[in-house]
Amino acid sequence: MALIVHKYGGTSMGSTDRIRNVAKRVAKWARAGHQMVVVPSAMSGETNRLLGLAKELAPSGSSAALNRELDMIASTGEQVSVGLLAIALQAEGVEAVSYTGWQVPLNTDSSYTKARIESIEDSRVRADLAAGKVVVIAGFQGVDDEMNITTLGRGGSDTSAVAIAAAMKADECLIYTDVDGVYTTDPRIVPDARRLHTISFEEMLEMASLGSKILQIRSVEFAGKYRVPLRVLSSFTPWDIDINEEAKSGTLISFEEDEKMEQAVVSGIAFNRDEAKVTLLGVPDKPGIAFQILGPVAEANIDIDVIIQNVSQEGKTDFSFTVHRNDFARTMELLENVVGPATQAAKVQGDPKICKVSIVGIGMRSHVGVASKMFRALSEEGINIQMISTSEIKTSVVIDEKYMELAVRALHKAFDLDKNPA
Ligand code: ADP
Ligand code: ASP
Ligand code: MG
């Protein structure tokens, strides 16, 4: 008997028929003798619908007070899902009970809309499991010290599931979704993308942090920190397939450094259209300038991604960086009102129509010429590179958003990702 956490995404929970299917699959695992904790997302489209209602009443602006209410609203999507799934399980003859985040409780900080999990109190859940029940816990949500409901950022149910698996020392966390694993890139953009049987934890972490939406980055961080055995697999296989076959399907996130992986130099391509570029032209080139520009942005809790500063001419330089598109307006405001005057920057320019495309692979550590191959493939398509950033196992470029799909396809081909590795 093992303790297993299953997570089902929005599409997998998208209708009562699909929820019934999820219940049948979970019932199969429970009947095989496993203790089951199930973490569903809201039904597909529901979180957007709920946040859309809020937007009708508050079309612009962002404040902690508004964000608190957004979490109050958005969390109801998952609350409906857990109730429905528990009912569907009971209808299958399985004892099941549902909990919201605050009922568990799953404690977070108070950063509404992007809260971080601090601790999980598992005694209630353990008591239910010991009594033979399947426990269904709402993904994406928690509660802060003041009993305010919080949410964990879009795609946050992945993180709920992995964090619960980590806290409860589960034997495995299975992330069921609408694709049958992690692919070399999003199969919606490149139809001949290939499923990976395993992906190293480091590569998965990069892919997620660079925008691949298959797993929320924080879920991968949790998996790494607590060594949670993690697998991504399809919820669309017939629910009654052999459980051993199912347990080996999909993509395993591997922690084994020396395990023979599908060792291509580049394992995958990630892209992110959620970024925007901000440039300050004619900034005085003197010590402390980067801090003067970025300090207030960081203080406003805005994440900064790619940064470049050019070689200065006559004591002036240009400084560009990217932020999440949701933070673009606020960043421009900050720069114009605070940073601009303080740094005597000549001009602030913004471009929200950019995207970031990245190649990822642990093989890049031991190979040279990978980045130049990337730049050649992009130049052959006439795509101009605006910014470049690299780390040991990735190279990212910022380009015009309109070339994103073209760039991803060209790179997928240039690195032979459609072919099985030798
Ligand atoms: P869920 O609702 O189950 O959480 P998501 O929509 O969040 O599902 O994530 C699954 C989607 O991620 C897939 O439908 C696919 O389009 C997209 N995706 C992006 N990058 C990849 C990748 N490298 N491999 C597989 N799917 C990917
Ligand atoms: N329902 C939330 C979202 O749409 C969380 C999730 O699906 O993981 O972002
Ligand atoms: Mg998701």
Coordinates of C-alpha atoms and ligand atoms in Angstrom, one line a residue:
M1 CA 0.0 0.0 0.0
A2 CA 1.3 3.4 -1.0
L3 CA 0.3 7.0 -0.3
I4 CA -0.4 8.5 -3.7
V5 CA -1.3 12.1 -4.7
H6 CA -3.2 12.6 -8.0
K7 CA -3.7 16.0 -9.5
Y8 CA -6.2 16.7 -12.3
G9 CA -6.2 19.9 -14.3
G10 CA -9.0 22.0 -15.6
T11 CA -9.6 20.1 -18.9
S12 CA -9.5 16.8 -17.1
M13 CA -12.3 18.2 -14.7
G14 CA -14.0 20.0 -17.6
S15 CA -17.5 18.4 -17.4
T16 CA -19.5 16.1 -15.2
D17 CA -18.7 13.3 -17.6
R18 CA -15.0 14.0 -17.2
I19 CA -15.3 14.2 -13.4
R20 CA -17.0 10.9 -13.4
N21 CA -14.1 9.5 -15.4
V22 CA -11.6 11.0 -12.9
A23 CA -13.6 9.4 -10.1
K24 CA -13.5 6.0 -11.8
R25 CA -9.7 6.2 -12.2
V26 CA -9.2 7.3 -8.6
A27 CA -11.5 4.5 -7.4
K28 CA -9.4 2.0 -9.3
W29 CA -6.3 3.3 -7.5
A30 CA -8.1 3.2 -4.1
R31 CA -9.3 -0.3 -4.7
A32 CA -5.8 -1.4 -5.6
G33 CA -5.1 -0.7 -1.9
H34 CA -3.5 2.8 -2.1
Q35 CA -4.2 5.7 0.2
M36 CA -5.4 8.5 -2.2
V37 CA -5.2 12.2 -1.9
V38 CA -6.7 14.0 -5.0
V39 CA -6.1 17.6 -5.9
P40 CA -8.3 18.9 -8.7
S41 CA -8.3 22.3 -10.5
A42 CA -11.3 24.3 -11.3
M43 CA -13.3 23.2 -14.3
S44 CA -11.6 24.5 -17.5
G45 CA -12.4 28.2 -18.2
E46 CA -13.9 28.7 -14.7
T47 CA -11.0 30.6 -13.2
N48 CA -11.0 32.9 -16.2
R49 CA -14.7 33.4 -16.0
L50 CA -14.6 34.3 -12.3
L51 CA -11.7 36.7 -12.7
G52 CA -13.5 38.2 -15.7
L53 CA -16.5 39.0 -13.5
A54 CA -14.2 40.9 -11.2
K55 CA -12.6 42.7 -14.1
E56 CA -16.0 44.0 -15.2
L57 CA -16.3 45.8 -11.9
A58 CA -12.6 46.8 -11.6
P59 CA -11.2 47.1 -15.2
S60 CA -7.9 48.5 -14.1
G61 CA -5.7 49.0 -11.0
S62 CA -4.1 46.6 -8.7
S63 CA -3.9 46.8 -4.9
A64 CA -3.7 44.4 -2.0
A65 CA -7.3 45.1 -1.2
L66 CA -8.4 44.2 -4.7
N67 CA -6.2 41.2 -4.9
R68 CA -7.6 39.9 -1.6
E69 CA -11.1 39.9 -3.2
L70 CA -9.8 38.3 -6.4
D71 CA -8.5 35.4 -4.3
M72 CA -11.8 35.1 -2.6
I73 CA -13.5 34.8 -5.9
A74 CA -11.0 32.7 -7.8
S75 CA -10.8 30.1 -5.0
T76 CA -14.5 29.2 -5.5
G77 CA -13.7 27.4 -8.8
E78 CA -11.7 24.7 -7.0
Q79 CA -14.3 24.6 -4.2
V80 CA -16.9 23.5 -6.7
S81 CA -14.5 20.9 -8.2
V82 CA -13.7 19.2 -4.9
G83 CA -17.4 18.9 -4.0
L84 CA -18.3 17.5 -7.4
L85 CA -15.4 15.0 -7.4
A86 CA -16.2 13.8 -3.8
I87 CA -19.8 13.2 -4.9
A88 CA -18.7 11.4 -8.0
L89 CA -16.4 9.2 -5.9
Q90 CA -19.2 8.4 -3.5
A91 CA -21.3 7.5 -6.5
E92 CA -18.6 5.0 -7.4
G93 CA -19.0 3.4 -3.9
V94 CA -15.8 5.0 -2.5
E95 CA -15.9 6.9 0.7
A96 CA -14.6 10.4 0.0
V97 CA -14.5 13.8 1.7
S98 CA -13.5 17.2 0.2
Y99 CA -11.7 20.1 1.8
T100 CA -10.9 23.7 0.7
G101 CA -7.4 25.0 1.4
W102 CA -8.3 26.7 4.6
Q103 CA -10.0 23.6 6.0
V104 CA -6.9 21.5 5.7
P105 CA -5.3 24.0 6.5
L106 CA -2.7 24.8 3.9
N107 CA -1.0 27.9 5.3
T108 CA 0.5 30.6 3.0
D109 CA 1.9 34.1 3.2
S110 CA -0.4 37.0 2.4
S111 CA 0.8 37.8 -1.2
Y112 CA -2.7 37.6 -2.7
T113 CA -2.8 36.1 -6.2
K114 CA 0.7 34.7 -5.8
A115 CA 0.9 33.4 -2.3
R116 CA 3.6 31.0 -1.2
I117 CA 2.9 27.9 0.8
E118 CA 4.5 28.0 4.3
S119 CA 3.2 24.8 5.9
I120 CA 0.6 22.2 5.6
E121 CA -1.2 20.7 8.6
D122 CA -1.9 17.1 7.6
S123 CA -3.5 15.6 10.7
R124 CA -7.1 15.9 9.5
V125 CA -6.2 14.4 6.1
R126 CA -4.2 11.5 7.7
A127 CA -7.2 10.7 10.0
D128 CA -9.5 10.4 7.0
L129 CA -7.0 8.3 5.1
A130 CA -6.6 6.0 8.1
A131 CA -10.4 5.7 8.1
G132 CA -10.3 4.5 4.5
K133 CA -11.5 7.7 2.8
V134 CA -10.2 9.3 -0.4
V135 CA -9.4 12.9 0.5
V136 CA -10.1 15.5 -2.2
I137 CA -8.3 18.8 -1.5
A138 CA -8.9 22.0 -3.5
G139 CA -5.8 23.0 -5.6
F140 CA -4.6 26.6 -6.0
Q141 CA -5.6 27.9 -2.6
G142 CA -4.6 28.4 1.0
V143 CA -5.1 30.6 3.9
D144 CA -2.9 33.2 5.6
D145 CA -2.3 33.9 9.3
E146 CA -5.4 36.2 9.4
M147 CA -7.7 33.5 7.9
N148 CA -7.8 35.3 4.5
I149 CA -8.1 33.0 1.5
T150 CA -5.1 33.2 -0.8
T151 CA -4.3 31.7 -4.2
L152 CA -1.0 30.5 -5.5
G153 CA -0.8 32.0 -8.9
R154 CA -2.2 30.7 -12.2
G155 CA -1.6 27.0 -12.7
G156 CA -1.1 26.8 -8.9
S157 CA -2.9 23.4 -8.4
D158 CA 0.3 21.7 -9.6
T159 CA 2.1 23.3 -6.6
S160 CA -0.7 22.4 -4.2
A161 CA -0.4 18.8 -5.2
V162 CA 3.4 18.6 -5.0
A163 CA 3.5 20.5 -1.7
I164 CA 0.9 18.1 -0.2
A165 CA 2.8 15.1 -1.5
A166 CA 6.0 16.6 0.0
A167 CA 4.4 17.4 3.4
M168 CA 2.8 13.9 3.6
K169 CA 5.9 12.1 2.3
A170 CA 3.7 10.6 -0.4
D171 CA 5.2 7.7 -2.4
E172 CA 4.4 9.5 -5.7
C173 CA 2.7 12.5 -7.1
L174 CA 1.0 12.0 -10.5
I175 CA 0.0 15.1 -12.5
Y176 CA -2.8 14.1 -14.8
T177 CA -3.4 16.5 -17.7
D178 CA -4.6 16.9 -21.3
V179 CA -1.4 15.8 -22.9
D180 CA 0.3 12.4 -22.2
G181 CA 3.5 13.9 -20.8
V182 CA 6.2 16.5 -21.2
Y183 CA 7.1 17.1 -24.8
T184 CA 10.1 18.6 -26.5
T185 CA 8.0 21.7 -26.8
D186 CA 4.3 22.6 -26.6
P187 CA 2.6 20.1 -29.0
R188 CA 0.0 22.8 -29.8
I189 CA 2.7 24.9 -31.5
V190 CA 4.8 22.1 -33.0
P191 CA 2.6 19.1 -33.9
D192 CA 5.6 16.8 -34.3
A193 CA 7.0 17.6 -30.9
R194 CA 8.0 14.4 -29.1
R195 CA 7.1 13.1 -25.7
L196 CA 10.1 12.6 -23.4
H197 CA 10.1 9.4 -21.3
T198 CA 12.1 11.2 -18.6
I199 CA 13.3 14.7 -18.1
S200 CA 15.9 15.7 -15.6
F201 CA 14.7 17.8 -12.7
E202 CA 17.0 20.7 -13.7
E203 CA 15.7 20.7 -17.2
M204 CA 12.1 20.7 -16.0
L205 CA 12.8 23.5 -13.6
E206 CA 14.3 25.6 -16.5
M207 CA 11.4 24.7 -18.9
A208 CA 8.9 25.7 -16.3
S209 CA 10.7 28.9 -15.3
L210 CA 11.0 29.9 -18.9
G211 CA 7.3 29.7 -19.5
S212 CA 6.4 26.2 -20.4
K213 CA 3.0 26.0 -18.8
I214 CA 2.9 22.2 -18.4
L215 CA 3.9 22.5 -14.7
Q216 CA 3.9 25.6 -12.5
I217 CA 7.5 26.5 -11.6
R218 CA 6.9 26.3 -7.9
S219 CA 5.6 22.7 -8.1
V220 CA 9.0 21.8 -9.7
E221 CA 10.8 23.7 -7.0
F222 CA 8.9 21.7 -4.3
A223 CA 9.6 18.4 -6.0
G224 CA 13.3 19.3 -6.1
K225 CA 13.5 20.4 -2.5
Y226 CA 11.7 17.5 -1.1
R227 CA 12.6 14.9 -3.7
V228 CA 9.0 14.2 -4.5
P229 CA 8.7 11.4 -7.2
L230 CA 6.8 13.3 -9.9
R231 CA 5.2 12.1 -13.2
V232 CA 3.1 13.9 -15.8
L233 CA 0.6 11.7 -17.6
S234 CA -2.7 11.8 -19.5
S235 CA -6.1 11.8 -17.9
F236 CA -7.6 10.9 -21.3
T237 CA -6.5 7.3 -21.4
P238 CA -9.3 4.9 -20.7
W239 CA -9.8 4.9 -16.9
D240 CA -9.7 1.1 -16.7
I241 CA -6.3 0.6 -18.2
D242 CA -4.0 -1.6 -16.3
I243 CA -2.8 0.3 -13.2
N244 CA 0.8 -0.9 -13.6
E245 CA 0.9 0.3 -17.2
E246 CA -0.6 3.6 -16.2
A247 CA 1.9 4.1 -13.4
K248 CA 4.7 3.8 -15.9
S249 CA 3.2 6.0 -18.6
G250 CA 3.8 9.7 -19.3
T251 CA 7.0 11.5 -18.3
L252 CA 9.0 11.0 -15.1
I253 CA 10.8 14.0 -13.7
S254 CA 14.2 12.3 -12.9
F255 CA 16.6 13.2 -10.1
E256 CA 19.1 10.6 -11.2
E257 CA 22.1 12.6 -12.6
D258 CA 23.7 9.6 -14.2
E259 CA 20.6 7.8 -15.4
K260 CA 20.7 7.4 -19.1
M261 CA 18.4 10.0 -20.3
E262 CA 17.4 10.9 -23.9
Q263 CA 20.6 12.7 -24.1
A264 CA 20.2 15.3 -26.8
V265 CA 22.2 18.5 -26.3
V266 CA 19.0 20.4 -26.3
S267 CA 16.1 18.6 -24.7
G268 CA 13.3 21.2 -25.1
I269 CA 12.1 24.6 -26.2
A270 CA 10.1 26.9 -24.0
F271 CA 8.5 30.1 -24.8
N272 CA 6.8 32.9 -22.9
R273 CA 4.5 35.5 -24.3
D274 CA 3.7 37.0 -20.9
E275 CA 6.7 39.3 -20.7
A276 CA 7.1 43.0 -21.7
K277 CA 10.3 45.0 -22.2
V278 CA 11.1 48.3 -20.6
T279 CA 14.0 50.4 -21.8
L280 CA 15.6 53.5 -20.3
L281 CA 17.6 55.4 -22.8
G282 CA 20.5 57.8 -21.9
V283 CA 21.0 56.7 -18.3
P284 CA 24.1 58.1 -16.6
D285 CA 26.7 55.3 -16.5
K286 CA 27.8 55.4 -12.9
P287 CA 28.0 53.1 -9.9
G288 CA 24.6 52.3 -8.2
I289 CA 22.5 53.0 -11.3
A290 CA 21.1 49.5 -11.7
F291 CA 20.1 49.6 -8.1
Q292 CA 18.4 53.0 -8.5
I293 CA 16.4 51.7 -11.4
L294 CA 15.6 48.2 -10.3
G295 CA 15.3 48.8 -6.5
P296 CA 11.9 50.5 -6.6
V297 CA 10.6 47.9 -9.1
A298 CA 11.7 45.0 -6.8
E299 CA 10.2 46.9 -3.8
A300 CA 6.9 46.9 -5.6
N301 CA 7.1 43.1 -5.7
I302 CA 7.6 43.0 -9.4
D303 CA 9.8 40.2 -10.7
I304 CA 12.5 41.3 -13.2
D305 CA 13.7 38.8 -15.8
V306 CA 16.2 39.4 -18.6
I307 CA 18.4 42.5 -18.0
I308 CA 20.8 44.2 -20.4
Q309 CA 22.9 47.3 -20.1
N310 CA 24.8 48.5 -23.1
V311 CA 28.4 49.8 -23.3
S312 CA 28.2 53.5 -22.5
Q313 CA 29.0 56.3 -24.8
E314 CA 29.9 59.7 -23.4
G315 CA 28.9 58.6 -19.9
K316 CA 25.4 57.5 -20.9
T317 CA 24.1 54.1 -21.4
D318 CA 20.8 52.2 -22.3
F319 CA 19.3 49.8 -19.8
S320 CA 16.6 47.3 -20.7
F321 CA 14.8 44.6 -18.7
T322 CA 11.7 42.5 -18.9
V323 CA 8.8 42.1 -16.5
H324 CA 5.6 40.1 -16.5
R325 CA 3.0 41.7 -18.8
N326 CA 0.6 42.1 -15.9
D327 CA 3.2 44.3 -14.2
F328 CA 4.1 46.4 -17.3
A329 CA 1.8 49.4 -16.7
R330 CA 2.9 49.6 -13.1
T331 CA 6.6 49.3 -14.0
M332 CA 6.2 52.1 -16.6
E333 CA 4.5 54.2 -14.0
L334 CA 7.3 53.6 -11.5
L335 CA 10.0 54.4 -13.9
E336 CA 8.4 57.6 -15.1
N337 CA 7.6 58.9 -11.6
V338 CA 10.4 57.6 -9.5
V339 CA 13.3 56.1 -11.3
G340 CA 13.3 58.4 -14.4
P341 CA 13.9 61.7 -12.5
A342 CA 16.3 60.1 -10.0
T343 CA 18.6 58.7 -12.7
Q344 CA 18.1 61.7 -15.1
A345 CA 17.2 59.1 -17.7
A346 CA 16.5 60.8 -21.0
K347 CA 13.6 58.6 -21.9
V348 CA 11.5 55.5 -20.8
Q349 CA 10.3 53.2 -23.6
G350 CA 8.0 50.2 -23.3
D351 CA 7.3 47.3 -25.6
P352 CA 4.7 44.8 -24.4
K353 CA 4.7 42.9 -27.7
I354 CA 7.7 40.8 -27.2
C355 CA 8.2 37.1 -26.3
K356 CA 11.0 35.0 -24.9
V357 CA 12.1 31.8 -26.6
S358 CA 14.5 29.5 -24.9
I359 CA 16.4 26.3 -25.6
V360 CA 17.1 24.0 -22.6
G361 CA 19.3 21.0 -22.1
I362 CA 21.8 19.7 -19.6
G363 CA 23.9 18.6 -22.6
M364 CA 24.6 22.3 -23.2
R365 CA 27.1 22.2 -20.3
S366 CA 29.5 20.0 -22.3
H367 CA 28.9 21.3 -25.8
V368 CA 30.1 24.5 -27.4
G369 CA 28.4 26.3 -30.3
V370 CA 24.9 25.6 -29.2
A371 CA 23.9 29.3 -28.8
S372 CA 25.5 30.2 -32.2
K373 CA 23.5 27.4 -33.8
M374 CA 20.4 28.9 -32.2
F375 CA 21.2 32.4 -33.5
R376 CA 21.9 31.1 -37.0
A377 CA 18.5 29.3 -37.1
L378 CA 16.8 32.5 -36.1
S379 CA 18.7 34.6 -38.6
E380 CA 17.8 32.2 -41.4
E381 CA 14.2 33.0 -40.7
G382 CA 15.0 36.8 -40.6
I383 CA 14.2 37.0 -36.9
N384 CA 15.9 39.9 -35.1
I385 CA 17.1 39.2 -31.5
Q386 CA 16.5 42.0 -29.1
M387 CA 18.0 40.5 -25.9
I388 CA 20.0 37.4 -25.0
S389 CA 20.4 35.7 -21.7
T390 CA 22.2 32.5 -20.9
S391 CA 22.9 30.1 -18.1
E392 CA 24.7 26.8 -17.9
I393 CA 21.8 24.8 -19.4
K394 CA 19.7 27.3 -21.3
T395 CA 19.9 30.2 -23.8
S396 CA 17.0 32.6 -24.1
V397 CA 16.3 35.3 -26.7
V398 CA 13.8 38.1 -26.6
I399 CA 12.2 38.7 -30.0
D400 CA 9.1 40.3 -31.5
E401 CA 6.0 38.5 -30.4
K402 CA 4.8 38.0 -34.0
Y403 CA 7.7 35.7 -34.7
M404 CA 7.2 33.4 -31.8
E405 CA 5.7 30.4 -33.4
L406 CA 8.1 30.6 -36.4
A407 CA 11.1 30.8 -34.0
V408 CA 9.9 27.8 -32.0
R409 CA 9.4 25.7 -35.1
A410 CA 12.7 26.7 -36.6
L411 CA 14.6 25.8 -33.4
H412 CA 12.7 22.5 -33.0
K413 CA 13.9 21.6 -36.4
A414 CA 17.4 23.0 -36.1
F415 CA 18.1 20.9 -33.0
D416 CA 16.4 17.7 -34.5
L417 CA 14.0 17.5 -31.7
D418 CA 11.4 15.8 -33.9
K419 CA 13.8 12.9 -34.3
N420 CA 14.3 10.1 -31.8
P421 CA 17.7 10.5 -30.1
A422 CA 20.3 7.9 -31.2
Ligands
ADP1 P1 -3.9 21.5 -16.7 O1 -5.2 22.2 -16.8 O2 -4.0 20.0 -16.7 O3 -3.0 22.0 -15.6 P2 -2.3 23.0 -18.5 O4 -3.0 23.7 -19.7 O5 -1.9 23.9 -17.4 O6 -3.1 21.8 -18.1 O7 -1.0 22.3 -19.1 C1 -1.1 21.4 -20.1 C2 -0.7 22.1 -21.4 O8 0.6 22.5 -21.4 C3 -0.8 21.2 -22.7 O9 -2.1 21.1 -23.2 C4 0.2 21.9 -23.6 O10 -0.5 22.6 -24.6 C5 1.0 22.8 -22.7 N1 2.4 22.6 -22.8 C6 3.3 23.6 -22.9 N2 4.6 23.2 -23.0 C7 4.5 21.8 -23.0 C8 5.4 20.7 -23.1 N3 6.7 21.0 -23.2 N4 5.0 19.5 -23.1 C9 3.7 19.2 -23.0 N5 2.7 20.2 -22.9 C10 3.1 21.4 -22.9
ASP2 N1 -7.6 27.1 -11.6 C1 -6.4 27.7 -11.5 C2 -6.0 28.4 -12.8 O1 -6.7 28.3 -13.8 C3 -5.3 26.8 -11.0 C4 -4.9 25.7 -11.9 O2 -5.7 25.3 -12.8 O3 -3.9 25.1 -11.6 O4 -4.9 29.0 -12.9
MG3 MG -1.8 23.7 -15.3

